[in-house]
Short mmCIF file of C-alpha atoms in Angstrom, two decimals:
data_model
loop_
_atom_site.label_atom_id
_atom_site.label_comp_id
_atom_site.label_asym_id
_atom_site.label_seq_id
_atom_site.Cartn_x
_atom_site.Cartn_y
_atom_site.Cartn_z
CA UNK N 27 5.22 -17.04 14.45
CA UNK N 28 4.76 -20.53 13.12
CA UNK N 29 3.98 -19.15 9.70
CA UNK N 30 7.12 -17.06 9.67
CA UNK N 31 9.23 -19.94 10.91
CA UNK N 32 7.97 -22.22 8.15
CA UNK N 33 8.54 -19.63 5.50
CA UNK N 34 12.05 -18.65 6.49
CA UNK N 35 13.09 -22.26 7.01
CA UNK N 36 11.85 -23.18 3.55
CA UNK N 37 13.58 -20.23 2.02
CA UNK N 38 16.92 -21.47 3.33
CA UNK N 39 16.43 -24.48 1.12
CA UNK N 40 14.88 -22.97 -1.94
CA UNK N 41 18.05 -21.00 -2.40
CA UNK N 42 21.42 -22.78 -2.39
CA UNK N 43 22.43 -21.27 0.92
CA UNK N 44 20.97 -23.93 3.18
CA UNK N 45 22.43 -26.81 1.25
CA UNK N 46 25.76 -25.11 0.77
CA UNK N 47 26.24 -24.55 4.46
CA UNK N 48 25.26 -28.06 5.38
CA UNK N 49 27.41 -29.69 2.76
CA UNK N 50 30.48 -27.66 3.58
CA UNK N 51 30.10 -28.26 7.29
CA UNK N 52 29.59 -31.96 6.89
CA UNK N 53 32.45 -32.41 4.47
CA UNK N 54 35.06 -30.56 6.42
CA UNK N 55 34.04 -31.72 9.84
CA UNK N 56 33.88 -35.25 8.45
CA UNK N 57 37.46 -34.88 7.39
CA UNK N 58 38.52 -33.74 10.83
CA UNK N 59 36.54 -36.53 12.40
CA UNK N 60 38.38 -39.00 10.30
CA UNK N 61 41.62 -37.53 11.54
CA UNK N 62 40.50 -37.76 15.13
CA UNK N 63 39.15 -41.22 14.75
CA UNK N 64 42.34 -42.54 13.33
CA UNK N 65 44.20 -40.98 16.25
CA UNK N 66 41.88 -42.81 18.58
CA UNK N 67 41.02 -39.90 20.82
CA UNK N 68 37.45 -40.02 22.08
CA UNK N 69 37.18 -36.33 22.76
CA UNK N 70 37.60 -35.39 19.14
CA UNK N 71 39.53 -32.20 19.80
CA UNK N 72 40.08 -31.33 16.16
CA UNK N 73 36.46 -31.66 15.29
CA UNK N 74 35.39 -29.38 18.04
CA UNK N 75 37.92 -26.68 17.45
CA UNK N 76 37.00 -26.75 13.82
CA UNK N 77 33.33 -26.65 14.74
CA UNK N 78 33.98 -23.55 16.73
CA UNK N 79 35.47 -21.77 13.77
CA UNK N 80 32.83 -23.01 11.41
CA UNK N 81 30.12 -21.74 13.69
CA UNK N 82 31.67 -18.31 13.74
CA UNK N 83 31.44 -18.27 9.98
CA UNK N 84 28.09 -19.84 9.24
CA UNK N 85 26.02 -18.11 11.87
CA UNK N 86 26.49 -14.68 10.32
CA UNK N 87 25.81 -16.15 6.89
CA UNK N 88 22.57 -17.61 8.12
CA UNK N 89 21.41 -14.63 10.04
CA UNK N 90 22.51 -11.61 8.09
CA UNK N 91 19.94 -12.22 5.42
CA UNK N 92 17.05 -12.54 7.81
CA UNK N 93 16.08 -8.92 8.24
CA UNK N 94 18.02 -7.20 5.51
CA UNK N 95 16.28 -9.16 2.75
CA UNK N 96 12.95 -8.16 4.15
CA UNK N 97 13.96 -4.56 4.34
CA UNK N 98 15.29 -4.58 0.82
CA UNK N 99 12.26 -6.18 -0.75
CA UNK N 100 9.92 -4.19 1.45
CA UNK N 101 8.31 -7.38 2.66
CA UNK N 102 8.90 -6.08 6.17
CA UNK N 103 5.91 -3.89 5.41
CA UNK N 104 3.84 -7.02 5.18
CA UNK N 105 5.16 -8.39 8.43
CA UNK N 106 4.78 -5.17 10.37
CA UNK N 107 1.28 -4.35 9.19
CA UNK N 108 0.03 -7.84 9.92
CA UNK N 109 -1.70 -8.66 13.19
CA UNK N 110 1.34 -10.37 14.65
CA UNK N 111 3.55 -9.26 17.48
CA UNK N 112 7.03 -8.10 16.65
CA UNK N 113 8.34 -10.67 19.12
CA UNK N 114 6.71 -13.42 17.11
CA UNK N 115 8.37 -12.18 13.97
CA UNK N 116 11.78 -12.14 15.57
CA UNK N 117 11.33 -15.52 17.22
CA UNK N 118 10.08 -17.11 14.04
CA UNK N 119 13.16 -16.02 12.18
CA UNK N 120 15.45 -16.95 15.01
CA UNK N 121 14.13 -20.48 15.15
CA UNK N 122 14.38 -20.92 11.43
CA UNK N 123 18.02 -19.93 11.43
CA UNK N 124 18.68 -21.92 14.54
CA UNK N 125 17.17 -25.03 13.01
CA UNK N 126 19.51 -24.87 10.08
CA UNK N 127 22.36 -24.21 12.43
CA UNK N 128 21.33 -27.16 14.56
CA UNK N 129 21.26 -29.36 11.49
CA UNK N 130 24.81 -28.36 10.71
CA UNK N 131 26.23 -28.79 14.16
CA UNK N 132 24.14 -31.86 14.80
CA UNK N 133 26.71 -33.78 12.83
CA UNK N 134 28.69 -33.81 16.02
CA UNK N 135 26.03 -35.95 17.56
CA UNK N 136 26.43 -38.45 14.78
CA UNK N 137 30.12 -38.59 15.33
CA UNK N 138 29.62 -39.05 19.01
CA UNK N 139 27.37 -42.02 18.45
CA UNK N 140 30.06 -43.56 16.32
CA UNK N 141 32.50 -43.17 19.17
CA UNK N 142 29.96 -44.32 21.72
CA UNK N 143 32.41 -46.73 23.29
CA UNK N 144 33.92 -44.28 25.69
CA UNK N 145 32.07 -41.12 26.61
CA UNK N 146 28.34 -40.53 26.71
CA UNK N 147 27.46 -37.73 24.35
CA UNK N 148 25.47 -35.59 26.71
CA UNK N 149 27.93 -33.02 27.86
CA UNK N 150 29.38 -32.46 24.41
CA UNK N 151 26.02 -31.92 22.75
CA UNK N 152 25.15 -29.66 25.56
CA UNK N 153 28.34 -27.76 24.96
CA UNK N 154 27.61 -27.47 21.24
CA UNK N 155 24.08 -26.28 21.78
CA UNK N 156 25.09 -23.83 24.39
CA UNK N 157 27.82 -22.48 22.22
CA UNK N 158 25.43 -22.16 19.31
CA UNK N 159 22.89 -20.28 21.30
CA UNK N 160 25.56 -18.10 22.80
CA UNK N 161 27.02 -17.22 19.43
CA UNK N 162 23.64 -16.66 17.91
CA UNK N 163 22.75 -14.37 20.71
CA UNK N 164 25.94 -12.53 20.00
CA UNK N 165 25.05 -12.34 16.35
CA UNK C 9 -14.30 3.30 11.12
CA UNK C 10 -11.03 5.15 11.01
CA UNK C 11 -10.30 8.20 13.10
CA UNK C 12 -7.16 10.14 12.42
CA UNK C 13 -6.47 13.06 14.71
CA UNK C 14 -3.80 15.71 14.33
CA UNK C 15 -1.29 13.49 12.70
CA UNK C 16 2.18 14.93 12.46
CA UNK C 17 5.23 13.14 11.09
CA UNK C 18 8.70 14.56 11.21
CA UNK C 19 11.64 13.15 9.36
CA UNK C 20 14.38 15.00 11.12
CA UNK C 21 13.57 18.60 10.40
CA UNK C 22 11.30 17.82 7.51
CA UNK C 23 7.64 17.83 8.42
CA UNK C 24 6.16 15.32 6.02
CA UNK C 25 2.69 15.25 7.51
CA UNK C 26 1.37 18.43 9.00
CA UNK C 27 -1.60 18.02 11.26
CA UNK C 28 -3.90 15.84 9.22
CA UNK C 29 -7.26 14.86 10.69
CA UNK C 30 -10.23 13.04 9.25
CA UNK C 31 -12.81 10.43 10.12
CA UNK C 32 -13.90 7.74 7.76
CA UNK C 33 -17.11 5.91 8.49
CA UNK C 34 -17.95 2.31 7.68
CA UNK C 35 -18.67 1.61 4.09
CA UNK C 36 -17.23 4.82 2.69
CA UNK C 37 -14.94 4.81 -0.29
CA UNK C 38 -12.49 7.64 0.11
CA UNK C 39 -9.92 8.84 -2.37
CA UNK C 40 -6.57 10.21 -1.30
CA UNK C 41 -5.27 12.66 -3.79
CA UNK C 42 -2.08 14.59 -3.97
CA UNK C 43 1.15 15.14 -5.86
CA UNK C 44 4.11 12.86 -5.35
CA UNK C 45 5.78 13.47 -2.05
CA UNK C 46 2.68 15.06 -0.57
CA UNK C 47 2.54 12.66 2.31
CA UNK C 48 -0.19 10.27 1.16
CA UNK C 49 1.87 7.12 1.50
CA UNK C 50 3.32 8.30 4.78
CA UNK C 51 -0.16 8.84 6.13
CA UNK C 52 -1.22 5.41 4.95
CA UNK C 53 1.85 3.82 6.49
CA UNK C 54 1.04 5.47 9.78
CA UNK C 55 -2.57 4.31 9.68
CA UNK C 56 -1.52 0.72 9.07
CA UNK C 57 1.11 0.74 11.76
CA UNK C 58 4.20 0.44 9.62
CA UNK C 59 5.46 3.84 10.73
CA UNK C 60 4.73 5.65 13.92
CA UNK C 61 3.62 9.26 13.93
CA UNK C 62 5.56 11.98 15.68
CA UNK C 63 2.30 13.04 17.29
CA UNK C 64 -1.40 12.49 16.82
CA UNK C 65 -3.46 9.36 17.02
CA UNK C 66 -5.02 6.79 14.76
CA UNK C 67 -8.00 4.70 15.78
CA UNK C 68 -9.25 1.79 13.72
CA UNK C 69 -12.64 0.43 14.75
CA UNK C 70 -11.97 1.71 18.22
CA UNK C 71 -8.49 0.24 18.58
CA UNK C 72 -5.59 2.62 18.80
CA UNK C 73 -2.89 1.55 16.39
CA UNK C 74 -0.14 2.08 18.95
CA UNK C 75 -1.86 0.80 22.06
CA UNK C 76 -3.50 -2.29 20.57
CA UNK C 77 -1.69 -2.89 17.31
CA UNK C 78 -2.68 -6.50 16.83
CA UNK C 79 -6.41 -5.91 17.08
CA UNK C 80 -6.25 -2.81 14.96
CA UNK C 81 -4.21 -4.47 12.23
CA UNK C 82 -6.56 -7.40 12.14
CA UNK C 83 -9.17 -5.11 10.67
CA UNK C 84 -6.93 -3.73 7.97
CA UNK C 85 -5.93 -5.08 4.61
CA UNK C 86 -3.08 -3.04 3.17
CA UNK C 87 -1.63 -2.85 -0.30
CA UNK C 88 1.46 -0.63 -0.16
CA UNK C 89 2.97 1.19 -3.14
CA UNK C 90 5.30 -1.73 -3.72
CA UNK C 91 3.44 -4.94 -3.07
CA UNK C 92 5.30 -6.84 -0.36
CA UNK C 93 5.85 -10.04 -2.27
CA UNK C 94 8.28 -12.81 -1.54
CA UNK C 95 9.81 -13.49 -4.90
CA UNK C 96 11.03 -16.94 -4.00
CA UNK C 97 7.57 -18.27 -3.24
CA UNK C 98 4.82 -19.38 -5.56
CA UNK C 99 1.52 -17.51 -5.52
CA UNK C 100 -0.07 -20.44 -3.73
CA UNK C 101 2.62 -20.58 -1.05
CA UNK C 102 2.53 -16.85 -0.61
CA UNK C 103 -1.21 -16.58 -0.17
CA UNK C 104 -1.17 -19.46 2.26
CA UNK C 105 1.59 -17.75 4.16
CA UNK C 106 -0.39 -14.53 4.42
CA UNK C 107 -3.42 -16.52 5.49
CA UNK C 108 -1.41 -18.00 8.36
CA UNK C 109 0.26 -14.74 9.16
CA UNK C 110 -3.05 -12.95 9.58
CA UNK C 111 -4.37 -15.86 11.63
CA UNK C 112 -7.48 -15.94 9.53
CA UNK C 113 -10.37 -17.97 10.84
CA UNK C 114 -12.22 -18.35 7.57
CA UNK C 115 -12.10 -21.76 5.84
CA UNK C 116 -8.81 -21.81 4.00
CA UNK C 117 -9.74 -23.56 0.77
CA UNK C 118 -12.93 -21.72 -0.17
CA UNK C 119 -11.69 -18.35 1.03
CA UNK C 120 -8.45 -18.42 -0.95
CA UNK C 121 -10.23 -19.81 -3.96
CA UNK C 122 -12.76 -17.00 -3.83
CA UNK C 123 -10.06 -14.37 -3.69
CA UNK C 124 -8.10 -15.97 -6.49
CA UNK C 125 -11.18 -15.93 -8.67
CA UNK C 126 -11.98 -12.36 -7.75
CA UNK C 127 -8.55 -11.12 -8.73
CA UNK C 128 -8.17 -13.55 -11.63
CA UNK C 129 -4.82 -15.09 -10.83
CA UNK C 130 -6.01 -18.66 -11.13
CA UNK C 131 -3.77 -19.67 -13.97
CA UNK C 132 -0.59 -18.40 -12.37
CA UNK C 133 -1.39 -19.92 -9.02
CA UNK C 134 1.56 -22.28 -9.07
CA UNK C 135 4.08 -19.93 -10.59
CA UNK C 136 6.96 -18.34 -8.71
CA UNK C 137 6.21 -14.71 -8.01
CA UNK C 138 9.59 -13.84 -9.42
CA UNK C 139 8.30 -15.00 -12.79
CA UNK C 140 5.18 -12.91 -12.86
CA UNK C 141 4.69 -9.74 -14.83
CA UNK C 142 4.11 -6.49 -13.00
CA UNK C 143 0.39 -6.59 -13.60
CA UNK C 144 0.09 -10.02 -12.08
CA UNK C 145 2.28 -9.11 -9.16
CA UNK C 146 -0.01 -6.18 -8.54
CA UNK C 147 -2.97 -8.51 -8.53
CA UNK C 148 -1.30 -10.83 -6.07
CA UNK C 149 -0.73 -7.77 -3.92
CA UNK C 150 -4.42 -6.96 -4.03
CA UNK C 151 -5.23 -10.58 -3.22
CA UNK C 152 -3.09 -10.50 -0.12
CA UNK C 153 -4.85 -7.37 1.09
CA UNK C 154 -8.18 -9.16 0.75
CA UNK C 155 -7.24 -12.21 2.78
CA UNK C 156 -9.16 -12.42 6.02
CA UNK C 157 -11.89 -10.17 4.66
CA UNK C 158 -10.78 -7.14 6.64
CA UNK C 159 -13.26 -4.34 7.32
CA UNK C 160 -10.90 -1.71 6.07
CA UNK C 161 -8.96 -1.82 2.82
CA UNK C 162 -6.15 0.61 2.29
CA UNK C 163 -4.89 0.54 -1.27
CA UNK C 164 -1.95 2.64 -2.34
CA UNK C 165 -2.09 3.09 -6.11
CA UNK C 166 -3.76 -0.26 -6.81
CA UNK C 167 -3.99 0.14 -10.56
CA UNK C 168 -0.46 1.20 -11.29
CA UNK C 169 1.16 -1.07 -13.82
CA UNK C 170 -2.05 -2.63 -15.04
CA UNK C 171 -3.24 -2.61 -18.62
CA UNK C 172 -6.44 -0.71 -19.44
CA UNK C 173 -8.66 -3.75 -19.29
CA UNK C 174 -7.26 -4.79 -15.95
CA UNK C 175 -7.67 -1.26 -14.66
CA UNK C 176 -11.36 -1.37 -15.44
CA UNK C 177 -11.67 -4.78 -13.80
CA UNK C 178 -9.92 -3.66 -10.66
CA UNK C 179 -11.93 -0.48 -10.56
CA UNK C 180 -15.14 -2.49 -10.72
CA UNK C 181 -13.77 -4.77 -8.08
CA UNK C 182 -13.10 -1.85 -5.80
CA UNK C 183 -16.58 -0.46 -6.31
CA UNK C 184 -17.95 -3.86 -5.53
CA UNK C 185 -15.82 -4.21 -2.43
CA UNK C 186 -16.85 -0.75 -1.36
CA UNK C 187 -20.31 -2.04 -0.65
CA UNK C 188 -19.13 -4.22 2.20
CA UNK C 189 -15.83 -2.70 3.20
CA UNK C 190 -14.44 0.69 4.04
CA UNK C 191 -11.93 1.59 1.36
CA UNK C 192 -9.18 4.17 1.24
CA UNK C 193 -7.74 4.52 -2.19
CA UNK C 194 -4.82 6.61 -3.26
CA UNK C 195 -4.20 7.33 -6.88
CA UNK C 196 -2.88 9.77 -9.39
CA UNK C 197 -5.54 8.84 -11.89
CA UNK C 198 -8.15 11.41 -11.11
CA UNK C 199 -10.80 9.97 -13.37
CA UNK C 200 -10.54 6.77 -11.41
CA UNK C 201 -11.03 8.53 -8.11
CA UNK C 202 -13.90 10.45 -9.56
CA UNK C 203 -15.47 7.23 -10.83
CA UNK C 204 -15.07 5.18 -7.70
CA UNK C 205 -14.87 7.46 -4.67
CA UNK C 206 -17.63 9.32 -2.95
CA UNK C 207 -15.30 11.46 -0.98
CA UNK C 208 -11.96 12.99 -1.76
CA UNK C 209 -9.19 14.11 0.56
CA UNK C 210 -6.55 16.22 -1.10
CA UNK C 211 -3.12 16.40 0.45
CA UNK C 212 -0.33 18.67 -0.68
CA UNK C 213 3.05 19.02 1.00
CA UNK C 214 1.75 17.39 4.13
CA UNK C 215 -1.23 19.70 4.45
CA UNK C 216 -4.77 18.51 4.06
CA UNK C 217 -6.35 20.98 1.72
CA UNK C 218 -9.72 19.42 1.01
CA UNK C 219 -12.01 16.81 2.47
CA UNK C 220 -15.40 16.56 0.85
CA UNK C 221 -17.36 14.80 -1.80
CA UNK C 222 -16.28 15.20 -5.37
CA UNK C 223 -19.48 16.97 -6.33
CA UNK C 224 -19.15 19.43 -3.46
CA UNK C 225 -15.63 20.27 -4.50
CA UNK C 226 -16.66 20.60 -8.06
CA UNK C 227 -19.53 22.95 -7.37
CA UNK C 228 -17.58 25.03 -4.90
CA UNK C 229 -14.75 25.76 -7.25
CA UNK C 230 -16.89 25.80 -10.31
CA UNK C 231 -17.79 29.39 -10.99
CA UNK C 232 -17.54 28.43 -14.59
CA UNK C 233 -20.73 26.57 -15.32
CA UNK C 234 -20.76 27.27 -19.00
CA UNK C 235 -23.17 25.31 -21.07
CA UNK C 236 -22.06 23.97 -24.42
CA UNK C 237 -24.87 23.59 -26.94
CA UNK C 238 -24.92 22.46 -30.54
CA UNK C 239 -27.91 23.42 -32.57
CA UNK C 240 -28.90 23.11 -36.17
CA UNK C 241 -30.00 26.69 -36.58
CA UNK C 242 -29.12 29.87 -38.39
CA UNK C 243 -26.09 31.06 -36.39
CA UNK C 244 -26.90 34.74 -36.01
CA UNK C 245 -30.47 34.16 -34.94
CA UNK C 246 -29.48 31.40 -32.60
CA UNK C 247 -26.86 33.58 -30.97
CA UNK C 248 -29.35 36.35 -30.50
CA UNK C 249 -31.87 33.95 -29.03
CA UNK C 250 -29.38 32.61 -26.59
CA UNK C 251 -28.27 36.04 -25.53
CA UNK C 252 -31.84 36.99 -24.87
CA UNK C 253 -32.37 34.21 -22.37
CA UNK C 254 -32.67 35.34 -18.76
CA UNK C 255 -29.55 34.66 -16.76
CA UNK C 256 -27.21 34.53 -19.72
CA UNK C 257 -24.16 36.72 -19.44
CA UNK C 258 -22.36 35.90 -22.67
CA UNK C 259 -22.56 33.73 -25.75
CA UNK C 260 -19.69 32.68 -28.00
CA UNK C 261 -19.66 30.70 -31.17
CA UNK C 262 -17.01 28.08 -30.77
CA UNK C 263 -17.36 25.81 -33.72
CA UNK C 264 -19.17 24.37 -36.64
CA UNK C 265 -19.87 20.63 -36.72
CA UNK C 266 -21.58 19.37 -39.86
CA UNK C 267 -24.70 21.49 -39.87
CA UNK C 268 -24.74 22.34 -36.21
CA UNK C 269 -23.20 25.41 -34.69
CA UNK C 270 -21.65 25.08 -31.31
CA UNK C 271 -22.14 27.82 -28.74
CA UNK C 272 -20.65 28.39 -25.38
CA UNK C 273 -23.18 30.04 -23.11
CA UNK C 274 -22.00 31.71 -19.91
CA UNK C 275 -24.64 31.93 -17.28
CA UNK C 276 -24.44 34.33 -14.39
CA UNK C 277 -23.50 32.95 -11.01
CA UNK C 278 -25.83 30.21 -9.91
CA UNK C 279 -28.10 30.38 -12.92
CA UNK C 280 -29.22 27.25 -14.64
CA UNK C 281 -29.82 28.02 -18.27
CA UNK C 282 -29.78 24.53 -19.76
CA UNK C 283 -33.47 24.09 -19.36
CA UNK C 284 -34.30 27.48 -20.85
CA UNK C 285 -32.08 26.75 -23.83
CA UNK C 286 -33.75 23.43 -24.45
CA UNK C 287 -37.24 24.83 -24.20
CA UNK C 288 -36.61 27.85 -26.40
CA UNK C 289 -34.82 25.82 -29.06
CA UNK C 290 -37.70 23.39 -29.08
CA UNK C 291 -40.21 26.15 -29.53
CA UNK C 292 -38.29 27.47 -32.52
CA UNK C 293 -37.90 23.95 -33.86
CA UNK C 294 -34.12 24.06 -33.86
CA UNK C 295 -32.80 20.56 -33.18
CA UNK C 296 -30.25 20.36 -30.42
CA UNK C 297 -27.64 17.75 -31.14
CA UNK C 298 -25.64 18.23 -27.94
CA UNK C 299 -26.22 20.07 -24.68
CA UNK C 300 -24.02 19.74 -21.66
CA UNK C 301 -22.90 21.68 -18.68
CA UNK C 302 -19.18 22.12 -18.48
CA UNK C 303 -18.37 21.63 -14.85
CA UNK C 304 -14.83 21.52 -13.70
CA UNK C 305 -13.47 18.01 -13.74
CA UNK C 306 -11.54 16.74 -10.80
CA UNK C 307 -8.41 17.28 -12.84
CA UNK C 308 -9.06 21.00 -13.10
CA UNK C 309 -9.93 21.32 -9.44
CA UNK C 310 -6.90 19.31 -8.41
CA UNK C 311 -4.51 21.35 -10.48
CA UNK C 312 -5.88 24.61 -9.21
CA UNK C 313 -5.74 23.48 -5.63
CA UNK C 314 -2.24 22.08 -5.67
CA UNK C 315 -0.86 25.17 -7.30
CA UNK C 316 -1.95 27.25 -4.38
CA UNK C 317 0.26 27.51 -1.36
CA UNK C 318 -0.95 24.55 0.66
CA UNK C 319 -0.44 26.33 3.96
CA UNK C 320 -3.05 28.88 2.93
CA UNK C 321 -5.57 26.21 2.04
CA UNK C 322 -4.98 23.93 5.00
CA UNK C 323 -8.30 23.07 6.51
CA UNK C 324 -6.70 22.04 9.75
CA UNK C 325 -4.43 25.05 10.01
CA UNK C 326 -3.33 25.48 13.54
CA UNK C 327 -1.71 28.53 15.07
CA UNK C 328 1.69 27.11 15.77
CA UNK C 329 2.06 25.71 12.26
CA UNK C 330 1.41 29.04 10.68
CA UNK C 331 4.82 30.59 11.03
CA UNK C 332 5.12 31.00 7.25
CA UNK C 333 1.79 32.73 6.80
CA UNK C 334 1.24 36.48 6.90
CA UNK C 335 -0.59 37.44 10.06
CA UNK C 336 -3.77 38.77 8.44
CA UNK C 337 -4.75 35.31 7.10
CA UNK C 338 -7.13 33.78 9.64
CA UNK C 339 -7.12 30.01 10.24
CA UNK C 340 -9.23 28.42 7.53
CA UNK C 341 -11.99 25.89 8.04
CA UNK C 342 -12.72 25.73 4.32
CA UNK C 343 -11.11 27.27 1.30
CA UNK C 344 -11.33 31.03 1.75
CA UNK C 345 -13.07 33.37 -0.68
CA UNK C 346 -9.69 35.01 -1.31
CA UNK C 347 -8.59 31.85 -3.03
CA UNK C 348 -11.64 31.91 -5.30
CA UNK C 349 -10.39 35.26 -6.51
CA UNK C 350 -7.07 33.67 -7.36
CA UNK C 351 -8.90 30.86 -9.05
CA UNK C 352 -10.86 33.21 -11.25
CA UNK C 353 -7.61 34.81 -12.36
CA UNK C 354 -6.31 31.41 -13.40
CA UNK C 355 -9.53 30.79 -15.30
CA UNK C 356 -8.36 33.05 -18.06
CA UNK C 357 -5.38 30.78 -18.61
CA UNK C 358 -7.43 27.67 -19.32
#
């Protein structure tokens, strides 16, 4: 599973897809953060509603390639004839995608630190993580 | 050791693999032969665990492929028809990945280095697989099958796409590997199978129609043991001499090469006339420039066998799979004499 995780994670960054997703997320959410910050609201409502939408979009982009690429290039034959449990294969891929996802949504944590005057970040990060896992599970 | 029992694979209504059974012992090199679409790759995919059979069982070194897949797969190195390569990785990354994937215990550096040297991909080690030619990709595919030094190697058309020199290298490699590993090789290049494999399994339309050594097959189907001899001798006398030899049924003059006349000598069934020819020619002081026994090559055997209705030849024919056969044909353990009669008819066409 570790081997698969490493490989898939790397492949997100050898192709433009990993960088593209991160950059777009950071840019746009940064913009919304700026809006929120200038309004002075500690809960950052705009950022989070935007995050929600962004997640809906990037999760499928991250995950749809995972198995279909393998099927198309017939590399699934390698994975399925290797002495590794199917569960490991699935988990390895899941964690790779989730890591990239976490990197994208983790920007929220950064914002929260910047606003650290008022609310401790715990429940929001928890919310973001939970949401991510929930959506990924759905995907 | 691989045990395959009564393998059946259905794709919807299409029975791709019809009751195939065989046992391969350690250290054997077995060739899988058959036309395209015969079911060779399907069988190989089932053995390696990529597909599951509709019924039947596969046992690798005592582990059932469905009950204990991890242990079974650990003993197998598989090169499928299309090598499963990740194009966005370099050869080095890819081989390291496969090493981790197979959870190999052997020392990483030396083991990978050894394989790279064996398959001769050293100078493309750091190149992206996407940028390799087909021949090199094929070699990387072979390399990945070798990682972990598995007991069993299953190679589906390993020399396809290689240039003649590479083909010879890989063929030698396979022979070499065959000393320490069990190898199943599938190929369309019959001369290759003949050169490398001790045993041949012929599959046609899902039926297994032969499972024996190449020489056994050859002698069984080879009623035509004609001997071709070139002698420097007066043609008429030589022909008469040859005809007078015991066991000779017919003599034909087939050509003239420089000073030597070439004769085709037909012996009766089971008669070996080569020795008699040599001795008599020597006693008459007629130099023999060429003397060989024309046995059927694997090509000839293969073509004859796949032209027959495979259901008739099936060595594992089972009652409930025989719905297409006329009722007077009994279940066959080996190719029936009736088919030899058909084969002799086809002889005239060659």
